[in-house]
């Protein structure tokens, strides 16, 4: 992105182009709005990480290998649609900037798709398997349409490192607090893991929260996002970037450690609600509440300035 002056003239009116120039209530609105942007999606990611496999096996009656295959296909598709949405978002040209239209127009469809992930369709195992794959691919695509442009805004709103840090702190804090709320909702509503209707209640509620928080985020960011930095493209940029990444040994090692940590987290999330009631013989209602310490410790790490890569943090991105 090319550097730009912090103030431009628009019809004789001075227009802020760097969010670091915001003061008072305008800056607080920016921070609160950015913190809301990952709240709904963070809650959804937490519920999906902890409960979706249980929903597939206990409520839908899929064999574990089939349930795991649904999750694997959804993850693979997520890796494919990220660069596609990123490229399309970079090429978007609107008065609201390249990112905001993606966030606002995807908010309602994302809420509906996330709620649909928890609906149990009629039919046999293969009918359910096919539906779960399709709705997971749709939901993951819409998640990317919201979350990827949203994450890019942290760098484009300002060149000030301190404000970027505050924006990301607001993001992770909002995400983790929302994930805590999601865990509490799961503990209250999903006492019987084989009851399909309770999962649908969670899905509908989380869908409403996702749509509402995403729309509020877009509304709050709109004044700054309209005039923030815009992505610029240069011939061969992707090739040069990949070459630099491949030759940066330290980055490769850090990336490898992060991937190992992320894989361990995903395994823990999927297995936790199976291990606790089946192996340790805890009641299902108890096992739901035992998830809280994981999220509380994550919030503490975020507060100390070292956000832990939970599913809440979203951003997986």
Coordinates of C-alpha atoms in Angstrom, one line a residue:
X1 CA 0.0 0.0 0.0
X2 CA 1.4 3.3 -1.0
X3 CA 1.9 5.9 1.8
X4 CA -0.6 8.7 1.8
X5 CA -0.9 12.0 3.7
X6 CA -3.0 11.9 6.8
X7 CA -5.3 14.7 5.6
X8 CA -6.9 15.3 2.2
X9 CA -9.2 18.0 0.9
X10 CA -12.6 16.9 -0.3
X11 CA -14.8 19.7 -1.5
X12 CA -12.9 22.2 0.7
X13 CA -13.4 19.9 3.8
X14 CA -10.4 18.3 5.5
X15 CA -10.9 14.5 5.5
X16 CA -9.0 12.2 7.8
X17 CA -7.2 9.4 6.0
X18 CA -5.2 7.9 8.9
X19 CA -7.2 6.8 12.0
X20 CA -4.3 7.9 14.2
X21 CA -5.6 11.5 13.7
X22 CA -9.0 10.6 15.3
X23 CA -9.5 12.0 18.8
X24 CA -11.9 11.6 21.7
X25 CA -15.2 9.9 20.9
X26 CA -14.3 9.2 17.3
X27 CA -11.3 7.2 18.3
X28 CA -13.3 5.3 21.0
X29 CA -16.0 4.5 18.4
X30 CA -13.3 3.1 16.1
X31 CA -11.9 0.9 18.8
X32 CA -15.3 -0.4 20.1
X33 CA -16.4 -1.0 16.5
X34 CA -13.3 -3.0 15.6
X35 CA -13.6 -5.0 18.8
X36 CA -17.1 -6.0 17.8
X37 CA -16.0 -7.2 14.4
X38 CA -14.6 -10.5 15.7
X39 CA -17.1 -11.0 18.5
X40 CA -19.9 -12.8 16.6
X41 CA -17.5 -14.8 14.5
X42 CA -15.3 -15.6 17.5
X43 CA -18.4 -16.9 19.3
X44 CA -19.3 -19.0 16.3
X45 CA -15.8 -20.4 15.9
X46 CA -15.7 -21.4 19.6
X47 CA -19.1 -23.2 19.4
X48 CA -18.1 -24.9 16.2
X49 CA -14.7 -26.0 17.6
X50 CA -16.1 -27.5 20.7
X51 CA -19.6 -28.7 19.7
X52 CA -19.9 -29.4 16.0
X53 CA -18.3 -32.8 16.0
X54 CA -20.5 -33.8 19.0
X55 CA -23.5 -32.5 17.0
X56 CA -22.6 -34.6 14.0
X57 CA -22.1 -37.8 16.0
X58 CA -24.5 -37.6 19.0
X59 CA -27.4 -35.7 17.5
X60 CA -27.1 -36.4 13.8
X61 CA -25.9 -40.0 14.3
X62 CA -23.0 -39.9 11.8
X63 CA -20.2 -42.3 12.4
X64 CA -17.0 -40.6 13.7
X65 CA -15.1 -41.0 10.4
X66 CA -17.9 -39.3 8.4
X67 CA -18.1 -36.5 10.9
X68 CA -14.4 -36.0 10.8
X69 CA -14.4 -36.0 7.0
X70 CA -17.0 -33.1 7.0
X71 CA -14.7 -31.1 9.3
X72 CA -11.6 -31.9 7.1
X73 CA -13.3 -30.9 3.9
X74 CA -14.6 -27.6 5.4
X75 CA -11.0 -26.8 6.5
X76 CA -9.5 -27.6 3.1
X77 CA -12.2 -25.4 1.4
X78 CA -11.4 -22.6 3.9
X79 CA -7.8 -22.7 2.8
X80 CA -8.8 -22.4 -0.8
X81 CA -11.3 -19.6 -0.5
X82 CA -9.1 -17.3 1.6
X83 CA -6.8 -16.1 -1.3
X84 CA -9.8 -15.9 -3.7
X85 CA -11.7 -13.5 -1.3
X86 CA -8.5 -11.6 -0.6
X87 CA -7.9 -11.0 -4.2
X88 CA -11.5 -10.0 -4.9
X89 CA -11.5 -7.7 -1.9
X90 CA -8.3 -6.0 -3.1
X91 CA -10.0 -5.4 -6.5
X92 CA -13.2 -4.0 -5.0
X93 CA -13.7 -0.3 -5.9
X94 CA -16.4 1.5 -4.0
X95 CA -17.0 4.9 -2.2
X96 CA -16.9 2.9 1.1
X97 CA -13.5 1.5 0.3
X98 CA -12.6 -2.1 -0.7
X99 CA -13.3 -3.8 2.6
X100 CA -16.5 -2.3 4.1
X101 CA -18.9 -3.6 1.4
X102 CA -17.8 -7.2 2.0
X103 CA -18.3 -6.9 5.7
X104 CA -21.8 -5.3 5.5
X105 CA -23.2 -7.3 2.6
X106 CA -22.0 -10.7 4.0
X107 CA -23.3 -10.1 7.6
X108 CA -26.9 -11.4 7.2
X109 CA -26.0 -14.3 4.9
X110 CA -23.3 -15.3 7.3
X111 CA -25.7 -15.3 10.3
X112 CA -28.2 -17.5 8.3
X113 CA -25.5 -19.9 7.2
X114 CA -24.0 -20.3 10.7
X115 CA -27.5 -21.0 12.1
X116 CA -28.1 -23.5 9.3
X117 CA -25.0 -25.5 10.3
X118 CA -26.9 -26.6 13.4
X119 CA -30.0 -27.7 11.6
X120 CA -30.5 -31.5 11.4
X121 CA -31.9 -32.4 7.9
X122 CA -34.1 -35.4 7.3
X123 CA -32.8 -38.5 5.6
X124 CA -30.1 -41.1 6.1
X125 CA -26.5 -40.6 7.0
X126 CA -25.3 -39.9 3.4
X127 CA -28.1 -37.2 3.0
X128 CA -27.0 -35.5 6.2
X129 CA -23.3 -35.9 5.3
X130 CA -23.9 -34.1 1.9
X131 CA -25.9 -31.3 3.5
X132 CA -23.3 -30.8 6.3
X133 CA -20.5 -30.5 3.7
X134 CA -22.5 -28.0 1.6
X135 CA -23.6 -25.8 4.4
X136 CA -20.1 -25.8 5.9
X137 CA -18.6 -24.7 2.6
X138 CA -21.2 -21.9 2.3
X139 CA -20.7 -20.8 5.9
X140 CA -16.8 -20.9 5.6
X141 CA -17.0 -18.8 2.4
X142 CA -19.2 -16.2 4.0
X143 CA -17.0 -16.2 7.2
X144 CA -14.0 -15.4 4.9
X145 CA -16.0 -12.7 3.2
X146 CA -16.4 -11.0 6.6
X147 CA -13.3 -11.9 8.5
X148 CA -10.6 -11.5 5.9
X149 CA -11.5 -7.9 4.8
X150 CA -12.1 -7.0 8.5
X151 CA -8.6 -8.3 9.5
X152 CA -7.0 -6.4 6.6
X153 CA -8.5 -3.1 7.9
X154 CA -6.2 -3.1 11.0
X155 CA -3.3 -2.3 8.8
X156 CA -5.1 -0.1 6.3
X157 CA -6.8 2.2 8.9
X158 CA -3.6 3.6 10.2
X159 CA 0.2 3.5 9.8
X160 CA 0.6 4.2 13.6
X161 CA 2.0 1.0 15.3
X162 CA 0.5 1.9 18.6
X163 CA -3.0 2.3 17.2
X164 CA -2.7 -0.9 15.2
X165 CA -1.8 -2.7 18.5
X166 CA -4.8 -1.2 20.2
X167 CA -7.0 -2.2 17.4
X168 CA -5.8 -5.8 17.5
X169 CA -6.1 -5.9 21.3
X170 CA -9.7 -4.7 21.0
X171 CA -10.3 -7.4 18.4
X172 CA -8.9 -10.3 20.4
X173 CA -10.5 -9.1 23.6
X174 CA -13.9 -8.9 22.0
X175 CA -13.5 -12.2 20.3
X176 CA -12.5 -14.0 23.5
X177 CA -15.2 -12.4 25.7
X178 CA -17.8 -13.4 23.0
X179 CA -16.3 -16.9 23.1
X180 CA -16.8 -17.1 26.8
X181 CA -20.5 -16.1 26.3
X182 CA -20.7 -18.8 23.7
X183 CA -19.3 -21.4 26.1
X184 CA -21.9 -20.3 28.7
X185 CA -24.7 -20.6 26.2
X186 CA -23.5 -24.0 25.2
X187 CA -23.4 -25.1 28.8
X188 CA -26.9 -23.8 29.5
X189 CA -28.6 -25.0 26.3
X190 CA -26.7 -28.2 25.4
X191 CA -27.1 -30.2 28.5
X192 CA -28.2 -33.2 26.4
X193 CA -25.7 -33.7 23.5
X194 CA -28.1 -35.9 21.6
X195 CA -31.0 -33.3 21.6
X196 CA -30.9 -31.8 18.1
X197 CA -33.4 -29.0 18.8
X198 CA -31.1 -27.5 21.5
X199 CA -28.3 -27.2 18.9
X200 CA -30.7 -25.3 16.6
X201 CA -31.5 -22.9 19.4
X202 CA -27.8 -22.2 19.8
X203 CA -27.4 -21.8 16.1
X204 CA -30.2 -19.3 15.8
X205 CA -29.0 -17.3 18.7
X206 CA -25.4 -17.2 17.5
X207 CA -26.6 -16.3 14.0
X208 CA -28.5 -13.3 15.3
X209 CA -25.4 -12.2 17.3
X210 CA -23.1 -12.7 14.4
X211 CA -25.3 -10.5 12.1
X212 CA -25.8 -7.8 14.7
X213 CA -22.2 -7.5 15.8
X214 CA -20.9 -7.5 12.2
X215 CA -23.4 -4.7 11.1
X216 CA -22.5 -2.6 14.2
X217 CA -18.8 -3.1 13.4
X218 CA -19.3 -1.9 9.8
X219 CA -21.3 1.1 10.9
X220 CA -18.7 2.1 13.5
X221 CA -15.8 1.7 11.1
X222 CA -17.5 3.4 8.1
X223 CA -16.2 7.0 8.7
X224 CA -12.6 5.9 8.9
X225 CA -12.8 3.0 6.4
X226 CA -14.1 5.2 3.6
X227 CA -10.8 7.2 3.6
X228 CA -8.2 4.7 4.8
X229 CA -5.3 3.4 2.7
X230 CA -6.2 1.4 -0.4
X231 CA -4.4 -1.8 -1.5
X232 CA -2.0 -1.3 -4.5
X233 CA -0.8 -4.0 -6.9
X234 CA 2.5 -4.4 -8.7
X235 CA 3.6 -6.9 -11.3
X236 CA 5.1 -10.0 -9.8
X237 CA 4.2 -9.0 -6.2
X238 CA 2.9 -12.5 -5.3
X239 CA 6.0 -14.2 -6.7
X240 CA 8.3 -11.9 -4.9
X241 CA 6.4 -12.3 -1.6
X242 CA 6.5 -16.1 -1.9
X243 CA 10.2 -16.0 -2.6
X244 CA 10.9 -13.8 0.4
X245 CA 8.8 -16.1 2.7
X246 CA 10.6 -19.2 1.4
X247 CA 14.0 -17.7 2.1
X248 CA 13.1 -16.4 5.6
X249 CA 14.2 -19.2 7.9
X250 CA 13.0 -17.5 11.1
X251 CA 9.6 -16.9 9.7
X252 CA 9.3 -20.5 8.5
X253 CA 10.2 -21.7 12.0
X254 CA 7.7 -19.4 13.7
X255 CA 5.1 -20.4 11.3
X256 CA 5.8 -24.1 11.9
X257 CA 5.5 -23.6 15.7
X258 CA 2.2 -21.7 15.2
X259 CA 0.8 -24.5 13.0
X260 CA 1.8 -27.1 15.6
X261 CA 0.1 -25.1 18.4
X262 CA -3.0 -24.6 16.2
X263 CA -3.2 -28.3 15.4
X264 CA -3.0 -29.2 19.1
X265 CA -5.7 -26.7 19.9
X266 CA -8.0 -28.1 17.2
X267 CA -7.5 -31.7 18.5
X268 CA -8.2 -30.5 22.1
X269 CA -11.4 -28.7 21.0
X270 CA -12.7 -31.7 19.1
X271 CA -11.8 -34.3 21.8
X272 CA -12.5 -32.4 25.0
X273 CA -16.3 -33.0 25.1
X274 CA -15.8 -36.7 24.2
X275 CA -12.9 -37.4 26.7
X276 CA -14.6 -35.8 29.7
X277 CA -17.9 -37.7 29.8
X278 CA -16.7 -40.9 28.1
X279 CA -13.3 -41.4 29.7
X280 CA -13.6 -39.5 33.0
X281 CA -17.2 -40.3 33.4
X282 CA -18.3 -36.8 34.1
X283 CA -21.9 -35.8 33.4
X284 CA -22.4 -34.0 30.1
X285 CA -23.6 -30.9 31.8
X286 CA -20.4 -30.7 33.9
X287 CA -18.1 -31.2 30.9
X288 CA -19.6 -28.1 29.2
X289 CA -18.6 -25.9 32.2
X290 CA -15.1 -27.3 32.4
X291 CA -14.4 -25.6 29.1
X292 CA -14.5 -22.2 30.8
X293 CA -11.0 -22.3 32.3
X294 CA -9.5 -22.6 28.8
X295 CA -11.2 -19.4 27.7
X296 CA -10.6 -17.5 30.9
X297 CA -6.8 -18.2 30.7
X298 CA -6.9 -17.1 27.1
X299 CA -8.5 -13.8 28.1
X300 CA -5.8 -13.3 30.7
X301 CA -3.1 -13.9 28.1
X302 CA -4.8 -11.4 25.8
X303 CA -4.9 -8.8 28.6
X304 CA -1.1 -9.2 29.1
X305 CA -0.6 -8.3 25.4
X306 CA 0.1 -11.9 24.1
X307 CA -3.1 -13.1 22.5
X308 CA -3.3 -16.9 22.3
X309 CA -4.4 -18.4 19.0
X310 CA -7.8 -19.8 20.2
X311 CA -10.6 -20.5 17.9
X312 CA -12.1 -17.3 19.3
X313 CA -9.2 -15.3 17.9
X314 CA -10.7 -16.1 14.8
X315 CA -9.6 -15.6 13.0
X316 CA -7.9 -18.5 12.2
X317 CA -6.9 -15.9 9.6

